[in-house]
Short mmCIF file of C-alpha atoms and ligand atoms in Angstrom, two decimals:
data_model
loop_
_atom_site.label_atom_id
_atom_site.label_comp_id
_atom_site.label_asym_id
_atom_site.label_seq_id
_atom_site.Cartn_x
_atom_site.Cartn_y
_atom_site.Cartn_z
CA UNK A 11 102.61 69.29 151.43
CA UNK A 12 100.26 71.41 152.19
CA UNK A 13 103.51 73.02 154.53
CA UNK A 14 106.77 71.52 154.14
CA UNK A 15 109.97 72.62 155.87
CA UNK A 16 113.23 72.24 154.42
CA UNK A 17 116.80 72.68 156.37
CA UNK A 18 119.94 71.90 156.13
CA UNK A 19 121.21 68.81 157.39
CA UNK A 20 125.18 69.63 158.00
CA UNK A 21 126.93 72.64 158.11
CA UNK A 22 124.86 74.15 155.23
CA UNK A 23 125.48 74.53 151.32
CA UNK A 24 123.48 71.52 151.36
CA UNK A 25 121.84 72.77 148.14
CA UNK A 26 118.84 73.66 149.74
CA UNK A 27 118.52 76.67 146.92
CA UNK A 28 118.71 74.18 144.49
CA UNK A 29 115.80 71.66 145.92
CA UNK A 30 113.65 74.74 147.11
CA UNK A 31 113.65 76.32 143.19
CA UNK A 32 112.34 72.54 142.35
CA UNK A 33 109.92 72.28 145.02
CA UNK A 34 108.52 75.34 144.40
CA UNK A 35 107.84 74.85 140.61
CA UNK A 36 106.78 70.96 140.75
CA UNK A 37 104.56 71.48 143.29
CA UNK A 38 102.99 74.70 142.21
CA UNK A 39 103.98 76.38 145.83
CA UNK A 40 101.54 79.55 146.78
CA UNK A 41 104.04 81.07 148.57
CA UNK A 42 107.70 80.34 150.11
CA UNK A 43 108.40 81.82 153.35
CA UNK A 44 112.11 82.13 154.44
CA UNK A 45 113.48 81.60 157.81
CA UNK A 46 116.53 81.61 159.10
CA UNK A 47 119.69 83.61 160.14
CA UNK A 48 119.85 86.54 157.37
CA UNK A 49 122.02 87.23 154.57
CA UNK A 50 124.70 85.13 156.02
CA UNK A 51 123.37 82.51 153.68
CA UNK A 52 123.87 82.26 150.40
CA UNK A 53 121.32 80.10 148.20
CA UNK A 54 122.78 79.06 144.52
CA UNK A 55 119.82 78.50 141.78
CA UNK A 56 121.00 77.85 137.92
CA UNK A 57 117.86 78.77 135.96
CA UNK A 58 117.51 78.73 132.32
CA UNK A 59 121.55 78.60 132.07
CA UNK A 60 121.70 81.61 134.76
CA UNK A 61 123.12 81.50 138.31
CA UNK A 62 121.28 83.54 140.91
CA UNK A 63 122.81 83.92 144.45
CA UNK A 64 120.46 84.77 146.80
CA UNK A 65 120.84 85.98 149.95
CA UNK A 66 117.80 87.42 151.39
CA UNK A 67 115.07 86.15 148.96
CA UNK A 68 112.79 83.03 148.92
CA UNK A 69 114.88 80.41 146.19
CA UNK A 70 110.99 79.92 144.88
CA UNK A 71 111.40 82.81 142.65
CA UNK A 72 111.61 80.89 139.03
CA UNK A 73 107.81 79.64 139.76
CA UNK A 74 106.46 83.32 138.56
CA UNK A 75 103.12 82.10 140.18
CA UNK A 76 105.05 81.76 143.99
CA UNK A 77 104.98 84.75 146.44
CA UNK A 78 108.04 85.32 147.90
CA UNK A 79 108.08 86.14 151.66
CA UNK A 80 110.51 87.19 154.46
CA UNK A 81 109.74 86.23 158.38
CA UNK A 82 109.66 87.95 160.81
CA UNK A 83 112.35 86.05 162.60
CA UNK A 84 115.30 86.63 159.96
CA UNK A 85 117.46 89.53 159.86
CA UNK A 86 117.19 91.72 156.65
CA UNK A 87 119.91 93.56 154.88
CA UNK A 88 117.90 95.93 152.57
CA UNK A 89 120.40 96.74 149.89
CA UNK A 90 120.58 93.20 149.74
CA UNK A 91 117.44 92.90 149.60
CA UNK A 92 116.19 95.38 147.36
CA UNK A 93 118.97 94.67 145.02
CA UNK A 94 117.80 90.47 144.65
CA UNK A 95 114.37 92.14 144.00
CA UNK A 96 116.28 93.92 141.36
CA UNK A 97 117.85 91.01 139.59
CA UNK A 98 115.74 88.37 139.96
CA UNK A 99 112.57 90.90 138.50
CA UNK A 100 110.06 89.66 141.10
CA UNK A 101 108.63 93.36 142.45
CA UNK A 102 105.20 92.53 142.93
CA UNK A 103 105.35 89.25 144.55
CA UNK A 104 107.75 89.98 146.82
CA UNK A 105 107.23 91.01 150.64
CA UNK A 106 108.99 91.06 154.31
CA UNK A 107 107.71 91.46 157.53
CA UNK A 108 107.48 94.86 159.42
CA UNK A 109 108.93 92.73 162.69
CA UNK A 110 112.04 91.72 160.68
CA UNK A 111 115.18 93.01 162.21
CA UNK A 112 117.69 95.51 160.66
CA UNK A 113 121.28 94.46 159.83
CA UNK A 114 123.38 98.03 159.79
CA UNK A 115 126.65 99.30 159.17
CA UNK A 116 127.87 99.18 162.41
CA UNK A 117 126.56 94.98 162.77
CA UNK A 118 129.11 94.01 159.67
CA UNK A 119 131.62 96.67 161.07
CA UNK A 120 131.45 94.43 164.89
CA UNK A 121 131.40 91.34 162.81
CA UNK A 122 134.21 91.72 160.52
CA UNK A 123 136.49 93.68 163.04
CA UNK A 124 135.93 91.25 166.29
CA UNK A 125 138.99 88.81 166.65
CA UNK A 126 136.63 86.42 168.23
CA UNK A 127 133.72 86.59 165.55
CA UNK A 128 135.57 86.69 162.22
CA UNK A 129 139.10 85.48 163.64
CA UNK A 130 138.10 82.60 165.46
CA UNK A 131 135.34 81.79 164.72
CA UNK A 132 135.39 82.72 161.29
CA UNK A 133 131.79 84.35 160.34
CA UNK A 134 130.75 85.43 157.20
CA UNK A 135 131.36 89.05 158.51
CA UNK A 136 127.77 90.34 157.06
CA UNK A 137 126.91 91.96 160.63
CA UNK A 138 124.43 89.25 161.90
CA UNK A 139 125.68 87.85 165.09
CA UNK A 140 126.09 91.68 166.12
CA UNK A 141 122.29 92.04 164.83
CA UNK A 142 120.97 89.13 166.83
CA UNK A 143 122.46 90.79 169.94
CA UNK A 144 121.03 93.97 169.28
CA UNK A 145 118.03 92.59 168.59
CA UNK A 146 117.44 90.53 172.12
CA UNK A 147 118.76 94.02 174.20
CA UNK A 148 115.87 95.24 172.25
CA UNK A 149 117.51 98.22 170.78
CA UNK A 150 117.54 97.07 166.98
CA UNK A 151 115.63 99.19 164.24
CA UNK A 152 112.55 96.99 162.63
CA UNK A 153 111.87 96.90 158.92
CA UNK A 154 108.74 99.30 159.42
CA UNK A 155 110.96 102.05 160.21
CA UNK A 156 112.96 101.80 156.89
CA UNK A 157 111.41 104.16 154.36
CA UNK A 158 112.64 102.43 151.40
CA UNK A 159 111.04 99.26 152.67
CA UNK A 160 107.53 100.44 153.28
CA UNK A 161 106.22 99.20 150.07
CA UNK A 162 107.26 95.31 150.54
CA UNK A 163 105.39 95.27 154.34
CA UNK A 164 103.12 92.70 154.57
CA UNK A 165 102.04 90.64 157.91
CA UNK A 166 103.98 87.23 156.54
CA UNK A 167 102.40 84.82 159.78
CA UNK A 168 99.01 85.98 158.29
CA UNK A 169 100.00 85.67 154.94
CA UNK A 170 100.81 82.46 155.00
CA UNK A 171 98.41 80.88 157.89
CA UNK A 172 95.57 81.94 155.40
CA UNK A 173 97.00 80.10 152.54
CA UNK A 174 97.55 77.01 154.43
CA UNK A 175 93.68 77.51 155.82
CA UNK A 176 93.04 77.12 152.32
CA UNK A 177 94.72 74.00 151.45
CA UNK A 178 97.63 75.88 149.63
CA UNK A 179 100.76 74.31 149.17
CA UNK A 180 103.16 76.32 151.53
CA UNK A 181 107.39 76.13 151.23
CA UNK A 182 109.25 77.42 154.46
CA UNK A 183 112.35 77.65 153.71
CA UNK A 184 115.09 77.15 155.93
CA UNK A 185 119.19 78.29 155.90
CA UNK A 186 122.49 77.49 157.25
CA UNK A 187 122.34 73.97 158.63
CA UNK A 188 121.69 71.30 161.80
CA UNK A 189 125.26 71.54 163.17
CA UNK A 190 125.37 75.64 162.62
CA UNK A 191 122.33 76.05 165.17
CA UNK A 192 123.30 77.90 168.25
CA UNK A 193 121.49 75.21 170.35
CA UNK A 194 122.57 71.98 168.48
CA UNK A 195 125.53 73.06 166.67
CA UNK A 196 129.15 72.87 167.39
CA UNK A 197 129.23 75.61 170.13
CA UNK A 198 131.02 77.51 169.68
CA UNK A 199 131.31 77.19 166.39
CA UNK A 200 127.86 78.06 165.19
CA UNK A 201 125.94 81.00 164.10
CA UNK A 202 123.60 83.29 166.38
CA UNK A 203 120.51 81.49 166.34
CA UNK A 204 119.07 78.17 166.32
CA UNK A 205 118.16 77.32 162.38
CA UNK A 206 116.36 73.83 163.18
CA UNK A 207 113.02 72.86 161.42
CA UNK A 208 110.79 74.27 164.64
CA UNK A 209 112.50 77.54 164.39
CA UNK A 210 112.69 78.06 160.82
CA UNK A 211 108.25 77.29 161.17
CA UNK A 212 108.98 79.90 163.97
CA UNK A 213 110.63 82.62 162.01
CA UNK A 214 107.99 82.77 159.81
CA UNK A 215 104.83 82.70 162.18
CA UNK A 216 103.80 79.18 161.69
CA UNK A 217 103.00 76.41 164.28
CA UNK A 218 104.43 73.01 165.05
CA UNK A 219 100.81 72.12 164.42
CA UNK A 220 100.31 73.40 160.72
CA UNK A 221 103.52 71.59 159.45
CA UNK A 222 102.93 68.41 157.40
CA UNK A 223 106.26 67.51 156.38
CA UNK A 224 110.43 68.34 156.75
CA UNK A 225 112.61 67.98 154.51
CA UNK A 226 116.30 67.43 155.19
CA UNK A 227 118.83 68.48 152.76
CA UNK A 228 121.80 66.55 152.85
CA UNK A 229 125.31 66.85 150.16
CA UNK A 230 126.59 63.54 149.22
CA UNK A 231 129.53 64.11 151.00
CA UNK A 232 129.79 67.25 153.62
CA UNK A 233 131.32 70.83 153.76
CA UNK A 234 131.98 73.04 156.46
CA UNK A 235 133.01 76.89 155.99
CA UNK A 236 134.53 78.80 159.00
CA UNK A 237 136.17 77.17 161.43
CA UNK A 238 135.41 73.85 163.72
CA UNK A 239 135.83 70.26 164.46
CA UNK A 240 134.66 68.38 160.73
CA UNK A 241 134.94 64.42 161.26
CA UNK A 242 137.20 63.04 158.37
CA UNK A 243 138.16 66.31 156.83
CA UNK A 244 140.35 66.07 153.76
CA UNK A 245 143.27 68.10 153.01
CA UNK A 246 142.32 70.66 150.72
CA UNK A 247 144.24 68.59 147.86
CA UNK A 248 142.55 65.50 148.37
CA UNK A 249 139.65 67.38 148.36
CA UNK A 250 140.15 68.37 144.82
CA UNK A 251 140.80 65.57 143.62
CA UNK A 252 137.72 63.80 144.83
CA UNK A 253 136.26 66.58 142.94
CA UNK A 254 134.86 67.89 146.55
CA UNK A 255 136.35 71.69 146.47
CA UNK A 256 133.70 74.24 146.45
CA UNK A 257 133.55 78.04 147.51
CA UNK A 258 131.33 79.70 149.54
CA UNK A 259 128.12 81.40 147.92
CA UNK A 260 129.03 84.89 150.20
CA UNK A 261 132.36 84.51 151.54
CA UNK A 262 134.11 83.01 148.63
CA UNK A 263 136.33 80.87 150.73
CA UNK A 264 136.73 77.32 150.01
CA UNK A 265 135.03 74.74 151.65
CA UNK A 266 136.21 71.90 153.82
CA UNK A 267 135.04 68.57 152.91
CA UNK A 268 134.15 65.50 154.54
CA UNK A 269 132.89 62.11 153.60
CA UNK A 270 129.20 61.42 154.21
CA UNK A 271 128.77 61.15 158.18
CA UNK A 272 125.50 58.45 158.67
CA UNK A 273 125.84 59.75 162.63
CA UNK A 274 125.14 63.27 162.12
CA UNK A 275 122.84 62.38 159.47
CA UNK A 276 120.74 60.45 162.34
CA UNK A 277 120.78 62.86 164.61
CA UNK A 278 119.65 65.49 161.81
CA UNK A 279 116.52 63.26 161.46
CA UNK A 280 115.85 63.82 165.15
CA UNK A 281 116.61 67.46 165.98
CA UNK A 282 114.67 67.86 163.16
CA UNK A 283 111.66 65.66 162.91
CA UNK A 284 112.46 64.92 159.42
CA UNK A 285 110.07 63.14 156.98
CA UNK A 286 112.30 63.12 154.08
CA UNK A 287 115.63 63.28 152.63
CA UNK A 288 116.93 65.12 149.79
CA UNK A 289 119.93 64.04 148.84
CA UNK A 290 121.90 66.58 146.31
CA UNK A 291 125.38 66.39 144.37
CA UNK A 292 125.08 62.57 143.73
CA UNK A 293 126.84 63.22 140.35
CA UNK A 294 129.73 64.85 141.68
CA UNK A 295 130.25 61.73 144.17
CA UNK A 296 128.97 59.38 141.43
CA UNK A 297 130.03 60.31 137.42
CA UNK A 298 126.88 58.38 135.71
CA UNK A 299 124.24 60.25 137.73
CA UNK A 300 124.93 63.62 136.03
CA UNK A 301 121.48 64.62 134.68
CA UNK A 302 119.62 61.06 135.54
CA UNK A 303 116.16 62.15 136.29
CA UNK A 304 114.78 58.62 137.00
CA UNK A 305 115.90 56.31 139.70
CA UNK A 306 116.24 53.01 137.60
CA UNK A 307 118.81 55.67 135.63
CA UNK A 308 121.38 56.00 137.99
CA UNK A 309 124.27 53.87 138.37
CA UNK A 310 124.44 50.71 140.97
CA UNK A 311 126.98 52.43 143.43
CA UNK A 312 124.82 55.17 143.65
CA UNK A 313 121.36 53.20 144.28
CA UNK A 314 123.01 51.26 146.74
CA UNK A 315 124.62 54.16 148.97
CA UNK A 316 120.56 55.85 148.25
CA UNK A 317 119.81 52.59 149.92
CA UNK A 318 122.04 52.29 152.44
CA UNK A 319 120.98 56.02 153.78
CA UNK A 320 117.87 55.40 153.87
CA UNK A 321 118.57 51.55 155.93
CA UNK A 322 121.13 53.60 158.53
CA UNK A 323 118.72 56.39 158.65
CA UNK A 324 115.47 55.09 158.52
CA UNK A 325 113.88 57.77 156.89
CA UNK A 326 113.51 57.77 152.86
CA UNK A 327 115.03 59.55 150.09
CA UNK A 328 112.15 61.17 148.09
CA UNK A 329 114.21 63.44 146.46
CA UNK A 330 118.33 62.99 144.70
CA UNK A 331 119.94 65.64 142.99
CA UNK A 332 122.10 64.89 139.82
CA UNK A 333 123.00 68.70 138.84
CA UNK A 334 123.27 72.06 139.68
CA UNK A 335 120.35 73.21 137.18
CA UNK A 336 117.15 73.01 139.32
CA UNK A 337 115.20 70.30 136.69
CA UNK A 338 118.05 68.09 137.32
CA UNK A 339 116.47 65.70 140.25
CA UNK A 340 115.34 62.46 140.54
CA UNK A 341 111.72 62.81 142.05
CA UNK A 342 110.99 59.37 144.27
CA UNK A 343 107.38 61.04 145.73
CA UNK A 344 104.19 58.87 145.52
CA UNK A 345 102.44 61.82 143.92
P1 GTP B 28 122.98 77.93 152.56
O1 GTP B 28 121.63 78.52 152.81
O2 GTP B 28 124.07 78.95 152.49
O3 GTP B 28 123.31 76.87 153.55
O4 GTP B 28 123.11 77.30 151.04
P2 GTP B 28 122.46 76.15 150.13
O5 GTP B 28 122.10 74.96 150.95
O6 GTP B 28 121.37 76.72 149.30
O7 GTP B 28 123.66 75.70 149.20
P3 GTP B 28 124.61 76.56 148.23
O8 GTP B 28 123.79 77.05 147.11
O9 GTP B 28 125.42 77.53 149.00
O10 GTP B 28 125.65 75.42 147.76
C1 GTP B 28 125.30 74.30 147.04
C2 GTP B 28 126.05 74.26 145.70
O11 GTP B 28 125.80 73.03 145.08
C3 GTP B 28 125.58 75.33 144.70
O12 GTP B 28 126.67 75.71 143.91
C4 GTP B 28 124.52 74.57 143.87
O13 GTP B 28 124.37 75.09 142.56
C5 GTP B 28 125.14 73.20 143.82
N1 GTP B 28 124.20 72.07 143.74
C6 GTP B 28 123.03 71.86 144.40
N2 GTP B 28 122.54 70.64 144.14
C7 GTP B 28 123.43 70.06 143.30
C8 GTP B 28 123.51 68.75 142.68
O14 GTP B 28 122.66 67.88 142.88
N3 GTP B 28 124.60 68.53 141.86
C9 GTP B 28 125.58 69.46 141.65
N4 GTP B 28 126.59 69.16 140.85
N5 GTP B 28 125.52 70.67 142.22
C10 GTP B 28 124.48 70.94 143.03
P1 IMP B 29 127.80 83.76 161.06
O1 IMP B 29 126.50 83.08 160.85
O2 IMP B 29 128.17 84.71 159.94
O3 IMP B 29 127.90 84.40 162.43
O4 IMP B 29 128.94 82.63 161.02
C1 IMP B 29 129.03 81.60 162.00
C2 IMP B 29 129.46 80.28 161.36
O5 IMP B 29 128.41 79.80 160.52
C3 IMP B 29 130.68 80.39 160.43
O6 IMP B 29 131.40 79.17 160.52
C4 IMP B 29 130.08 80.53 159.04
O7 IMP B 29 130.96 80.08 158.03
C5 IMP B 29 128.87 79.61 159.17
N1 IMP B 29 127.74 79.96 158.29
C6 IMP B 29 126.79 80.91 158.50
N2 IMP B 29 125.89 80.90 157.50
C7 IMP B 29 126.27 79.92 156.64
C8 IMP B 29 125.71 79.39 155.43
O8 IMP B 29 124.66 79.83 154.94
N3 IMP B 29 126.38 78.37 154.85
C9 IMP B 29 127.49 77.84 155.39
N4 IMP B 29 128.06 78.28 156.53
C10 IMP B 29 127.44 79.32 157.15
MG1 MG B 30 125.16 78.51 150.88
#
């Protein structure tokens, strides 16, 4: 800290929700800033035995102390957002940019009925490719002119520059993931904008200057929604029996899984400037790590594949996650 990045490191569903909720609350975080796509993401947090899905709200929210902040790059939904408001009971601290774009009826309509979008390439059909178009023809509708959002406006580069001038600890908080960036992705298999560390610090308002540290967000193993080229891939079958099926946070549709691939891991690190690794669903890959919160705790196999990422990768693993609940993480920081 003081202004730490996180992304994702694969195709998303890293767990970046998960490690962002921790973040925030161990580390007392003034205010977490999200970047990103829009509400094509879909952050899980399990919080005092509850799961919140969050689509267009900071995953900061169970540190009551955080303010939670939209940039001006991402794409807003407002039902979407006004309903997370809603359930996660954070009115007050909650706030998006007047520059953030507008998703609208007709976006998801484009999105969901295009052969190319949803068919082939198999978007989440919640209108934002359409959006991002609109938006660089310049004929999208802005957040200010949305009546029911007038009351969460707030200048979010300001915002958060001034904390940061202060020495406050600042989260921005990234979405989707390395190979689902529109520059460094799978074209064209990828989503409509580039979601690497420098643009998520982009969407937000802050400069390459003012960030201390990234964090990359890797799973154990990978997962890919939609369609495109995953190295590996297991049959759906096999993929339940490693205990590997999962289903999307929006979509619902299941997963594809991978083993853990050290090469795109490596080039993560790069595109990304990455000073740490988090490393999440250890237990699922390794049975003994469920819950371990301390590194001498978990089992050999899984120190020595910690080990071996952080040999291949040369970058360490600060943080591991052994849960779904957001306590459950092995914290390797100095301080
Ligand atoms: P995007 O922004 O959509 O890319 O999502 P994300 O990176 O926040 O991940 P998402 O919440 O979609 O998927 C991760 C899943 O793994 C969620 O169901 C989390 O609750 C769960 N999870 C995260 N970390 C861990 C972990 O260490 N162990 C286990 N068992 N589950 C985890
Ligand atoms: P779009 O972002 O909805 O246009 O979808 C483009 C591709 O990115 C599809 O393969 C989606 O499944 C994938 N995608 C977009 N957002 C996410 C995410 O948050 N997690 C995982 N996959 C995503
Ligand atoms: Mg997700």
């Amino acid at each position: 800290m003081p202004c730490m990045v996180t992304v994702g490191g694969f195709y998303g569903d890293e767990g970046k929700g998960k490690v962002i909720s921790y973040l925030a609350l161990k580390d007392n975080v003034a205010v977490a800033a999200r970047g990103g796509v829009g509400p094509n993401a879909g952050h899980s947090i399990v919080w005092k035995g509850k799961t919140y899905k969050l689509r267009m709200l900071p995953s900061a929210f169970a540190n009551l102390e955080t303010r939670l902040l939209v940039g001006p790059g991402v794409l807003v939904n407002p039902q979407v957002f006004l309903q997370e408001v809603k359930d996660t009971g954070t009115e007050g601290r909650c706030g998006l940019d007047p520059l953030c774009a507008i998703i609208e009826q007709k976006h998801i309509d484009l999105d969901r009925g295009s052969a190319h979008l949803s068919g082939t390439i198999g978007t989440t059909g919640t209108g934002t490719g359409p959006c991002n178009v609109d938006r660089v023809n310049r004929q999208v509708k802005l957040a200010r002119e949305v009546k029911e959002l007038k009351s969460y406006l707030v200048d979010v580069p300001l915002v958060v520059n001034e904390l940061l001038r202060k020495g406050r600890n600042v989260l921005l908080e990234g979405t989707q993931g390395t190979y689902l960036s529109l520059f460094h992705g799978s074209y064209p298999y990828v989503t409509s904008k580039d979601v690497t560390a420098s643009s998520i610090a982009a969407d937000v308002g802050v400069g390459p200057t003012n960030v201390d540290e990234v964090v990359v967000v890797f799973k154990a193993y990978v997962t890919r929604v939609g369609a495109g080229f995953l190295k590996g891939e297991l049959s759906p079958e096999e993929a339940a029996k490693q205990g590997w099926a999962e289903f999307g946070t929006v979509t619902g549709r299941q997963r594809r899984a991978a083993p853990f691939d050290f090469d795109l891991a490596r080039r993560a690190v790069m595109l990304n400037g990455a000073t740490q690794i988090a490393l999440t669903k250890m237990d699922v890959v390794f049975q003994k790590a469920g819950g371990v919160t301390e590194y001498e705790g978990l089992p050999k196999d899984a120190r020595d594949f910690v080990e071996s990422v952080e040999k291949k990768v040369k970058v360490p693993v600060t943080l591991i996650g052994t849960g779904p609940a957001v306590e459950e993480v092995i914290d390797r920081r100095p301080f």
